[in-house]
Amino acid sequence: MTHHGIPYRKSTANQSPAFLHDDDDHNNGHALPDGSSADSGVRERLEEIVHETLHLIGEDPNREGLIRTPHRVAKAWEFLTNGYQMDIEQVLNNAVFEERYDEMVVVKDIDFFSMCEHHMLPFFGKAHIAYIPNGKIVGLSKLPRIVDVFSRRLQVQERMTQQIAETIQKHLQPLGVAVVTEASHMCMMMRGVQKQNSATTASAMLGVFKNQVETRTEFMNLIASRLH
């Protein structure tokens, strides 16, 4: 494929020294370690788009340092957006258990990375999740995985926070769910207002966390030391 006179040359292992390659550059299979699947046609089209973009911003996409950049960027985007391909039922993987426990369960400091849908720049931070069981609990590792499902896609922080809370509510049917996220947004740090030290906090409160001030306050006190 040719873009403005510069042909797109699909990179191969012999086009640049091995030490310049990412460790996983030679994995041409469809199954990725993170569980996403690489459609070769989609990846090739993404590579073509990145190649053209490099040319449009004034770079030489065929110079040594950039020759494999379209391939790497396509793989990176597959990973950064693989939340679209994740199925909640498979993520939970039967890890919801009957349990007569009715006190608050809190998981703090869940790291996440996402991509702002407005500028397609990263935002990243931590999520804090609480729920009060109503006869069911979930394996603790599943809560960070639910965060991954909704963070690995184009997002706004407010919607992501709400989606995490609503998903936990739907699948566990607890007495209540609380989710607080705090994030730094590169679209505010690198461009626009260029405020490098600002942080954005969003919350979603469902059930008793929304209706009972005491319950909400208990949760907020538990995570207060973690907030920016």
mmCIF file of N, CA and C in Angstrom, residues 106-226:
data_model
loop_
_atom_site.group_PDB
_atom_site.id
_atom_site.type_symbol
_atom_site.label_atom_id
_atom_site.label_comp_id
_atom_site.label_asym_id
_atom_site.label_seq_id
_atom_site.Cartn_x
_atom_site.Cartn_y
_atom_site.Cartn_z
ATOM 1 N N VAL A 106 -13.510 -4.336 51.178
ATOM 2 C CA VAL A 106 -12.865 -3.200 50.510
ATOM 3 C C VAL A 106 -11.568 -3.664 49.857
ATOM 4 N N VAL A 107 -11.391 -3.309 48.592
ATOM 5 C CA VAL A 107 -10.127 -3.531 47.888
ATOM 6 C C VAL A 107 -9.636 -2.166 47.421
ATOM 7 N N LYS A 108 -8.466 -1.774 47.908
ATOM 8 C CA LYS A 108 -7.939 -0.436 47.630
ATOM 9 C C LYS A 108 -6.748 -0.496 46.676
ATOM 10 N N ASP A 109 -6.461 0.652 46.091
ATOM 11 C CA ASP A 109 -5.246 0.838 45.289
ATOM 12 C C ASP A 109 -5.135 -0.125 44.121
ATOM 13 N N ILE A 110 -6.214 -0.266 43.370
ATOM 14 C CA ILE A 110 -6.185 -1.075 42.146
ATOM 15 C C ILE A 110 -5.677 -0.188 41.012
ATOM 16 N N ASP A 111 -4.490 -0.464 40.530
ATOM 17 C CA ASP A 111 -3.925 0.345 39.441
ATOM 18 C C ASP A 111 -4.700 0.130 38.152
ATOM 19 N N PHE A 112 -4.889 1.202 37.403
ATOM 20 C CA PHE A 112 -5.503 1.073 36.081
ATOM 21 C C PHE A 112 -4.891 2.084 35.126
ATOM 22 N N PHE A 113 -4.956 1.749 33.853
ATOM 23 C CA PHE A 113 -4.562 2.630 32.761
ATOM 24 C C PHE A 113 -5.686 2.597 31.742
ATOM 25 N N SER A 114 -6.035 3.755 31.225
ATOM 26 C CA SER A 114 -7.086 3.809 30.220
ATOM 27 C C SER A 114 -6.728 4.866 29.189
ATOM 28 N N MET A 115 -7.584 4.989 28.170
ATOM 29 C CA MET A 115 -7.354 5.949 27.099
ATOM 30 C C MET A 115 -8.544 6.886 27.003
ATOM 31 N N CYS A 116 -8.271 8.182 27.133
ATOM 32 C CA CYS A 116 -9.322 9.187 27.023
ATOM 33 C C CYS A 116 -9.923 9.161 25.617
ATOM 34 N N GLU A 117 -11.238 9.096 25.545
ATOM 35 C CA GLU A 117 -11.874 9.002 24.231
ATOM 36 C C GLU A 117 -11.871 10.328 23.480
ATOM 37 N N HIS A 118 -11.563 11.422 24.148
ATOM 38 C CA HIS A 118 -11.590 12.727 23.484
ATOM 39 C C HIS A 118 -10.307 13.006 22.703
ATOM 40 N N HIS A 119 -9.148 12.650 23.288
ATOM 41 C CA HIS A 119 -7.874 12.917 22.623
ATOM 42 C C HIS A 119 -7.056 11.649 22.397
ATOM 43 N N MET A 120 -7.587 10.508 22.851
ATOM 44 C CA MET A 120 -6.881 9.230 22.730
ATOM 45 C C MET A 120 -5.501 9.302 23.377
ATOM 46 N N LEU A 121 -5.455 9.978 24.522
ATOM 47 C CA LEU A 121 -4.263 10.020 25.350
ATOM 48 C C LEU A 121 -4.550 9.268 26.647
ATOM 49 N N PRO A 122 -3.512 8.769 27.306
ATOM 50 C CA PRO A 122 -3.752 7.956 28.504
ATOM 51 C C PRO A 122 -4.272 8.764 29.684
ATOM 52 N N PHE A 123 -5.068 8.113 30.518
ATOM 53 C CA PHE A 123 -5.260 8.558 31.894
ATOM 54 C C PHE A 123 -5.084 7.333 32.777
ATOM 55 N N PHE A 124 -4.584 7.559 33.969
ATOM 56 C CA PHE A 124 -4.188 6.426 34.804
ATOM 57 C C PHE A 124 -4.286 6.799 36.276
ATOM 58 N N GLY A 125 -4.455 5.797 37.102
ATOM 59 C CA GLY A 125 -4.562 6.059 38.526
ATOM 60 C C GLY A 125 -4.913 4.813 39.297
ATOM 61 N N LYS A 126 -5.748 4.995 40.323
ATOM 62 C CA LYS A 126 -6.125 3.888 41.194
ATOM 63 C C LYS A 126 -7.633 3.862 41.398
ATOM 64 N N ALA A 127 -8.140 2.660 41.582
ATOM 65 C CA ALA A 127 -9.554 2.474 41.900
ATOM 66 C C ALA A 127 -9.660 1.847 43.284
ATOM 67 N N HIS A 128 -10.677 2.267 44.025
ATOM 68 C CA HIS A 128 -10.978 1.706 45.339
ATOM 69 C C HIS A 128 -12.414 1.191 45.282
ATOM 70 N N ILE A 129 -12.604 -0.058 45.660
ATOM 71 C CA ILE A 129 -13.910 -0.708 45.515
ATOM 72 C C ILE A 129 -14.348 -1.288 46.850
ATOM 73 N N ALA A 130 -15.632 -1.119 47.150
ATOM 74 C CA ALA A 130 -16.217 -1.756 48.335
ATOM 75 C C ALA A 130 -17.580 -2.315 47.971
ATOM 76 N N TYR A 131 -17.941 -3.409 48.631
ATOM 77 C CA TYR A 131 -19.314 -3.906 48.526
ATOM 78 C C TYR A 131 -19.682 -4.584 49.833
ATOM 79 N N ILE A 132 -20.963 -4.637 50.105
ATOM 80 C CA ILE A 132 -21.472 -5.332 51.282
ATOM 81 C C ILE A 132 -22.250 -6.540 50.792
ATOM 82 N N PRO A 133 -21.746 -7.744 51.040
ATOM 83 C CA PRO A 133 -22.367 -8.959 50.493
ATOM 84 C C PRO A 133 -23.802 -9.157 50.978
ATOM 85 N N ASN A 134 -24.537 -9.818 50.133
ATOM 86 C CA ASN A 134 -25.912 -10.204 50.461
ATOM 87 C C ASN A 134 -26.063 -11.695 50.162
ATOM 88 N N GLY A 135 -25.157 -12.484 50.770
ATOM 89 C CA GLY A 135 -25.176 -13.928 50.554
ATOM 90 C C GLY A 135 -24.168 -14.418 49.546
ATOM 91 N N LYS A 136 -23.465 -13.495 48.844
ATOM 92 C CA LYS A 136 -22.482 -13.895 47.846
ATOM 93 C C LYS A 136 -21.237 -13.027 47.974
ATOM 94 N N ILE A 137 -20.078 -13.656 47.779
ATOM 95 C CA ILE A 137 -18.823 -12.924 47.674
ATOM 96 C C ILE A 137 -18.147 -13.334 46.373
ATOM 97 N N VAL A 138 -17.141 -12.558 45.978
ATOM 98 C CA VAL A 138 -16.416 -12.849 44.744
ATOM 99 C C VAL A 138 -14.938 -12.968 45.064
ATOM 100 N N GLY A 139 -14.228 -13.820 44.327
ATOM 101 C CA GLY A 139 -12.779 -13.912 44.491
ATOM 102 C C GLY A 139 -12.148 -12.538 44.352
ATOM 103 N N LEU A 140 -11.269 -12.184 45.290
ATOM 104 C CA LEU A 140 -10.753 -10.813 45.337
ATOM 105 C C LEU A 140 -10.026 -10.406 44.063
ATOM 106 N N SER A 141 -9.385 -11.347 43.382
ATOM 107 C CA SER A 141 -8.670 -10.999 42.151
ATOM 108 C C SER A 141 -9.614 -10.585 41.036
ATOM 109 N N LYS A 142 -10.889 -10.922 41.172
ATOM 110 C CA LYS A 142 -11.839 -10.605 40.106
ATOM 111 C C LYS A 142 -12.193 -9.121 40.074
ATOM 112 N N LEU A 143 -12.089 -8.442 41.201
ATOM 113 C CA LEU A 143 -12.407 -7.012 41.204
ATOM 114 C C LEU A 143 -11.407 -6.214 40.364
ATOM 115 N N PRO A 144 -10.092 -6.429 40.509
ATOM 116 C CA PRO A 144 -9.167 -5.767 39.592
ATOM 117 C C PRO A 144 -9.389 -6.158 38.133
ATOM 118 N N ARG A 145 -9.807 -7.394 37.891
ATOM 119 C CA ARG A 145 -10.059 -7.810 36.505
ATOM 120 C C ARG A 145 -11.270 -7.084 35.921
ATOM 121 N N ILE A 146 -12.267 -6.834 36.754
ATOM 122 C CA ILE A 146 -13.416 -6.049 36.285
ATOM 123 C C ILE A 146 -12.967 -4.633 35.938
ATOM 124 N N VAL A 147 -12.068 -4.080 36.747
ATOM 125 C CA VAL A 147 -11.512 -2.759 36.427
ATOM 126 C C VAL A 147 -10.828 -2.794 35.067
ATOM 127 N N ASP A 148 -10.065 -3.853 34.789
ATOM 128 C CA ASP A 148 -9.388 -3.976 33.493
ATOM 129 C C ASP A 148 -10.380 -4.002 32.333
ATOM 130 N N VAL A 149 -11.489 -4.697 32.517
ATOM 131 C CA VAL A 149 -12.481 -4.807 31.443
ATOM 132 C C VAL A 149 -12.919 -3.427 30.975
ATOM 133 N N PHE A 150 -13.139 -2.523 31.908
ATOM 134 C CA PHE A 150 -13.688 -1.221 31.537
ATOM 135 C C PHE A 150 -12.637 -0.133 31.369
ATOM 136 N N SER A 151 -11.426 -0.365 31.851
ATOM 137 C CA SER A 151 -10.372 0.633 31.654
ATOM 138 C C SER A 151 -9.649 0.431 30.332
ATOM 139 N N ARG A 152 -9.589 -0.795 29.847
ATOM 140 C CA ARG A 152 -8.865 -1.061 28.606
ATOM 141 C C ARG A 152 -9.772 -0.855 27.400
ATOM 142 N N ARG A 153 -10.112 0.390 27.208
ATOM 143 C CA ARG A 153 -10.934 0.821 26.075
ATOM 144 C C ARG A 153 -10.921 2.343 26.070
ATOM 145 N N LEU A 154 -11.485 2.948 25.055
ATOM 146 C CA LEU A 154 -11.628 4.403 25.059
ATOM 147 C C LEU A 154 -12.683 4.760 26.093
ATOM 148 N N GLN A 155 -12.355 5.698 26.982
ATOM 149 C CA GLN A 155 -13.220 5.928 28.122
ATOM 150 C C GLN A 155 -13.249 7.390 28.528
ATOM 151 N N VAL A 156 -14.219 7.703 29.390
ATOM 152 C CA VAL A 156 -14.163 8.859 30.272
ATOM 153 C C VAL A 156 -14.199 8.288 31.688
ATOM 154 N N GLN A 157 -13.516 8.932 32.592
ATOM 155 C CA GLN A 157 -13.358 8.377 33.933
ATOM 156 C C GLN A 157 -14.695 8.180 34.636
ATOM 157 N N GLU A 158 -15.605 9.133 34.444
ATOM 158 C CA GLU A 158 -16.893 9.054 35.130
ATOM 159 C C GLU A 158 -17.681 7.816 34.708
ATOM 160 N N ARG A 159 -17.716 7.553 33.405
ATOM 161 C CA ARG A 159 -18.455 6.389 32.913
ATOM 162 C C ARG A 159 -17.786 5.091 33.347
ATOM 163 N N MET A 160 -16.474 5.046 33.267
ATOM 164 C CA MET A 160 -15.747 3.851 33.687
ATOM 165 C C MET A 160 -16.065 3.504 35.135
ATOM 166 N N THR A 161 -16.063 4.508 35.989
ATOM 167 C CA THR A 161 -16.350 4.290 37.411
ATOM 168 C C THR A 161 -17.746 3.714 37.599
ATOM 169 N N GLN A 162 -18.720 4.273 36.887
ATOM 170 C CA GLN A 162 -20.095 3.801 36.991
ATOM 171 C C GLN A 162 -20.241 2.380 36.455
ATOM 172 N N GLN A 163 -19.570 2.082 35.353
ATOM 173 C CA GLN A 163 -19.664 0.744 34.764
ATOM 174 C C GLN A 163 -19.105 -0.321 35.702
ATOM 175 N N ILE A 164 -18.011 -0.014 36.369
ATOM 176 C CA ILE A 164 -17.435 -0.967 37.324
ATOM 177 C C ILE A 164 -18.434 -1.256 38.436
ATOM 178 N N ALA A 165 -19.020 -0.197 38.990
ATOM 179 C CA ALA A 165 -19.977 -0.368 40.093
ATOM 180 C C ALA A 165 -21.206 -1.149 39.647
ATOM 181 N N GLU A 166 -21.761 -0.806 38.495
ATOM 182 C CA GLU A 166 -22.982 -1.467 38.029
ATOM 183 C C GLU A 166 -22.741 -2.942 37.712
ATOM 184 N N THR A 167 -21.553 -3.266 37.217
ATOM 185 C CA THR A 167 -21.235 -4.666 36.911
ATOM 186 C C THR A 167 -21.154 -5.500 38.188
ATOM 187 N N ILE A 168 -20.507 -4.962 39.211
ATOM 188 C CA ILE A 168 -20.440 -5.679 40.490
ATOM 189 C C ILE A 168 -21.836 -5.852 41.067
ATOM 190 N N GLN A 169 -22.645 -4.804 40.980
ATOM 191 C CA GLN A 169 -24.018 -4.879 41.496
ATOM 192 C C GLN A 169 -24.825 -5.949 40.755
ATOM 193 N N LYS A 170 -24.676 -6.000 39.451
ATOM 194 C CA LYS A 170 -25.450 -6.940 38.635
ATOM 195 C C LYS A 170 -25.096 -8.387 38.949
ATOM 196 N N HIS A 171 -23.819 -8.680 39.106
ATOM 197 C CA HIS A 171 -23.389 -10.073 39.211
ATOM 198 C C HIS A 171 -23.340 -10.591 40.642
ATOM 199 N N LEU A 172 -23.250 -9.710 41.627
ATOM 200 C CA LEU A 172 -23.217 -10.155 43.021
ATOM 201 C C LEU A 172 -24.515 -9.877 43.765
ATOM 202 N N GLN A 173 -25.275 -8.900 43.276
ATOM 203 C CA GLN A 173 -26.501 -8.488 43.966
ATOM 204 C C GLN A 173 -26.237 -8.196 45.449
ATOM 205 N N PRO A 174 -25.220 -7.388 45.751
ATOM 206 C CA PRO A 174 -24.914 -7.070 47.143
ATOM 207 C C PRO A 174 -25.876 -6.016 47.681
ATOM 208 N N LEU A 175 -25.728 -5.710 48.963
ATOM 209 C CA LEU A 175 -26.539 -4.643 49.554
ATOM 210 C C LEU A 175 -26.127 -3.279 49.019
ATOM 211 N N GLY A 176 -24.909 -3.173 48.564
ATOM 212 C CA GLY A 176 -24.446 -1.916 47.990
ATOM 213 C C GLY A 176 -23.044 -2.046 47.434
ATOM 214 N N VAL A 177 -22.706 -1.132 46.540
ATOM 215 C CA VAL A 177 -21.378 -1.087 45.915
ATOM 216 C C VAL A 177 -20.898 0.357 45.922
ATOM 217 N N ALA A 178 -19.618 0.536 46.195
ATOM 218 C CA ALA A 178 -19.000 1.858 46.103
ATOM 219 C C ALA A 178 -17.712 1.744 45.305
ATOM 220 N N VAL A 179 -17.528 2.657 44.376
ATOM 221 C CA VAL A 179 -16.296 2.706 43.589
ATOM 222 C C VAL A 179 -15.823 4.152 43.540
ATOM 223 N N VAL A 180 -14.579 4.374 43.884
ATOM 224 C CA VAL A 180 -13.950 5.686 43.753
ATOM 225 C C VAL A 180 -12.697 5.512 42.907
ATOM 226 N N THR A 181 -12.550 6.344 41.889
ATOM 227 C CA THR A 181 -11.342 6.327 41.067
ATOM 228 C C THR A 181 -10.678 7.688 41.129
ATOM 229 N N GLU A 182 -9.372 7.667 41.116
ATOM 230 C CA GLU A 182 -8.580 8.898 41.075
ATOM 231 C C GLU A 182 -7.574 8.752 39.952
ATOM 232 N N ALA A 183 -7.486 9.757 39.090
ATOM 233 C CA ALA A 183 -6.648 9.597 37.902
ATOM 234 C C ALA A 183 -5.972 10.893 37.497
ATOM 235 N N SER A 184 -4.830 10.731 36.857
ATOM 236 C CA SER A 184 -4.143 11.821 36.174
ATOM 237 C C SER A 184 -4.397 11.657 34.684
ATOM 238 N N HIS A 185 -4.729 12.750 34.027
ATOM 239 C CA HIS A 185 -5.111 12.723 32.615
ATOM 240 C C HIS A 185 -4.036 13.409 31.777
ATOM 241 N N MET A 186 -3.438 12.645 30.874
ATOM 242 C CA MET A 186 -2.389 13.215 30.038
ATOM 243 C C MET A 186 -2.916 14.310 29.122
ATOM 244 N N CYS A 187 -4.209 14.276 28.804
ATOM 245 C CA CYS A 187 -4.758 15.333 27.950
ATOM 246 C C CYS A 187 -4.786 16.673 28.680
ATOM 247 N N MET A 188 -4.750 16.657 30.015
ATOM 248 C CA MET A 188 -4.632 17.889 30.795
ATOM 249 C C MET A 188 -3.176 18.230 31.090
ATOM 250 N N MET A 189 -2.322 17.226 31.120
ATOM 251 C CA MET A 189 -0.929 17.429 31.512
ATOM 252 C C MET A 189 -0.041 17.826 30.336
ATOM 253 N N MET A 190 -0.292 17.230 29.158
ATOM 254 C CA MET A 190 0.586 17.423 28.006
ATOM 255 C C MET A 190 0.117 18.515 27.067
ATOM 256 N N ARG A 191 -1.156 18.861 27.118
ATOM 257 C CA ARG A 191 -1.738 19.812 26.162
ATOM 258 C C ARG A 191 -2.774 20.641 26.905
ATOM 259 N N GLY A 192 -3.466 21.511 26.169
ATOM 260 C CA GLY A 192 -4.543 22.291 26.774
ATOM 261 C C GLY A 192 -4.054 23.124 27.945
ATOM 262 N N VAL A 193 -4.634 22.903 29.130
ATOM 263 C CA VAL A 193 -4.285 23.713 30.300
ATOM 264 C C VAL A 193 -2.904 23.371 30.852
ATOM 265 N N GLN A 194 -2.360 22.206 30.508
ATOM 266 C CA GLN A 194 -1.016 21.789 30.908
ATOM 267 C C GLN A 194 -0.814 21.881 32.420
ATOM 268 N N LYS A 195 -1.706 21.260 33.162
ATOM 269 C CA LYS A 195 -1.609 21.220 34.625
ATOM 270 C C LYS A 195 -1.109 19.835 35.038
ATOM 271 N N GLN A 196 0.169 19.767 35.385
ATOM 272 C CA GLN A 196 0.798 18.470 35.613
ATOM 273 C C GLN A 196 0.463 17.848 36.967
ATOM 274 N N ASN A 197 -0.024 18.634 37.902
ATOM 275 C CA ASN A 197 -0.220 18.115 39.256
ATOM 276 C C ASN A 197 -1.680 17.949 39.652
ATOM 277 N N SER A 198 -2.579 18.081 38.708
ATOM 278 C CA SER A 198 -3.996 17.938 39.036
ATOM 279 C C SER A 198 -4.405 16.469 38.960
ATOM 280 N N ALA A 199 -5.387 16.118 39.768
ATOM 281 C CA ALA A 199 -5.941 14.760 39.760
ATOM 282 C C ALA A 199 -7.456 14.868 39.756
ATOM 283 N N THR A 200 -8.094 13.915 39.109
ATOM 284 C CA THR A 200 -9.555 13.896 39.009
ATOM 285 C C THR A 200 -10.091 12.701 39.783
ATOM 286 N N THR A 201 -11.100 12.950 40.610
ATOM 287 C CA THR A 201 -11.738 11.887 41.384
ATOM 288 C C THR A 201 -13.178 11.727 40.933
ATOM 289 N N ALA A 202 -13.586 10.483 40.718
ATOM 290 C CA ALA A 202 -14.977 10.176 40.357
ATOM 291 C C ALA A 202 -15.470 9.069 41.274
ATOM 292 N N SER A 203 -16.758 9.087 41.563
ATOM 293 C CA SER A 203 -17.314 8.063 42.449
ATOM 294 C C SER A 203 -18.640 7.563 41.907
ATOM 295 N N ALA A 204 -18.953 6.322 42.279
ATOM 296 C CA ALA A 204 -20.259 5.725 41.980
ATOM 297 C C ALA A 204 -20.706 4.989 43.231
ATOM 298 N N MET A 205 -21.850 5.366 43.752
ATOM 299 C CA MET A 205 -22.393 4.768 44.970
ATOM 300 C C MET A 205 -23.744 4.136 44.655
ATOM 301 N N LEU A 206 -23.894 2.868 44.981
ATOM 302 C CA LEU A 206 -25.138 2.153 44.730
ATOM 303 C C LEU A 206 -25.631 1.511 46.024
ATOM 304 N N GLY A 207 -26.938 1.322 46.117
ATOM 305 C CA GLY A 207 -27.519 0.641 47.271
ATOM 306 C C GLY A 207 -27.288 1.403 48.558
ATOM 307 N N VAL A 208 -26.854 0.686 49.606
ATOM 308 C CA VAL A 208 -26.700 1.313 50.919
ATOM 309 C C VAL A 208 -25.629 2.394 50.921
ATOM 310 N N PHE A 209 -24.668 2.319 50.017
ATOM 311 C CA PHE A 209 -23.650 3.370 49.953
ATOM 312 C C PHE A 209 -24.253 4.682 49.454
ATOM 313 N N LYS A 210 -25.281 4.587 48.658
ATOM 314 C CA LYS A 210 -25.960 5.784 48.169
ATOM 315 C C LYS A 210 -27.013 6.279 49.163
ATOM 316 N N ASN A 211 -27.683 5.341 49.812
ATOM 317 C CA ASN A 211 -28.838 5.696 50.639
ATOM 318 C C ASN A 211 -28.513 5.930 52.109
ATOM 319 N N GLN A 212 -27.377 5.419 52.577
ATOM 320 C CA GLN A 212 -27.045 5.542 53.993
ATOM 321 C C GLN A 212 -25.738 6.317 54.164
ATOM 322 N N VAL A 213 -25.857 7.485 54.757
ATOM 323 C CA VAL A 213 -24.692 8.350 54.938
ATOM 324 C C VAL A 213 -23.616 7.662 55.767
ATOM 325 N N GLU A 214 -24.024 6.931 56.803
ATOM 326 C CA GLU A 214 -23.050 6.285 57.685
ATOM 327 C C GLU A 214 -22.202 5.266 56.931
ATOM 328 N N THR A 215 -22.837 4.495 56.066
ATOM 329 C CA THR A 215 -22.108 3.481 55.299
ATOM 330 C C THR A 215 -21.144 4.135 54.323
ATOM 331 N N ARG A 216 -21.623 5.151 53.639
ATOM 332 C CA ARG A 216 -20.767 5.869 52.692
ATOM 333 C C ARG A 216 -19.588 6.511 53.421
ATOM 334 N N THR A 217 -19.846 7.102 54.566
ATOM 335 C CA THR A 217 -18.787 7.753 55.339
ATOM 336 C C THR A 217 -17.748 6.749 55.813
ATOM 337 N N GLU A 218 -18.199 5.568 56.238
ATOM 338 C CA GLU A 218 -17.259 4.533 56.670
ATOM 339 C C GLU A 218 -16.312 4.168 55.536
ATOM 340 N N PHE A 219 -16.857 3.987 54.342
ATOM 341 C CA PHE A 219 -16.020 3.657 53.190
ATOM 342 C C PHE A 219 -15.041 4.784 52.886
ATOM 343 N N MET A 220 -15.526 6.013 52.846
ATOM 344 C CA MET A 220 -14.659 7.138 52.519
ATOM 345 C C MET A 220 -13.557 7.301 53.560
ATOM 346 N N ASN A 221 -13.863 7.036 54.810
ATOM 347 C CA ASN A 221 -12.832 7.104 55.849
ATOM 348 C C ASN A 221 -11.774 6.025 55.650
ATOM 349 N N LEU A 222 -12.199 4.851 55.206
ATOM 350 C CA LEU A 222 -11.260 3.751 54.993
ATOM 351 C C LEU A 222 -10.270 4.041 53.867
ATOM 352 N N ILE A 223 -10.691 4.807 52.875
ATOM 353 C CA ILE A 223 -9.805 5.081 51.738
ATOM 354 C C ILE A 223 -9.224 6.486 51.777
ATOM 355 N N ALA A 224 -9.567 7.275 52.789
ATOM 356 C CA ALA A 224 -9.166 8.687 52.823
ATOM 357 C C ALA A 224 -7.662 8.862 52.709
ATOM 358 N N SER A 225 -6.907 8.005 53.371
ATOM 359 C CA SER A 225 -5.448 8.142 53.345
ATOM 360 C C SER A 225 -4.868 7.815 51.978
ATOM 361 N N ARG A 226 -5.666 7.165 51.123
ATOM 362 C CA ARG A 226 -5.181 6.771 49.799
ATOM 363 C C ARG A 226 -5.436 7.844 48.748
#
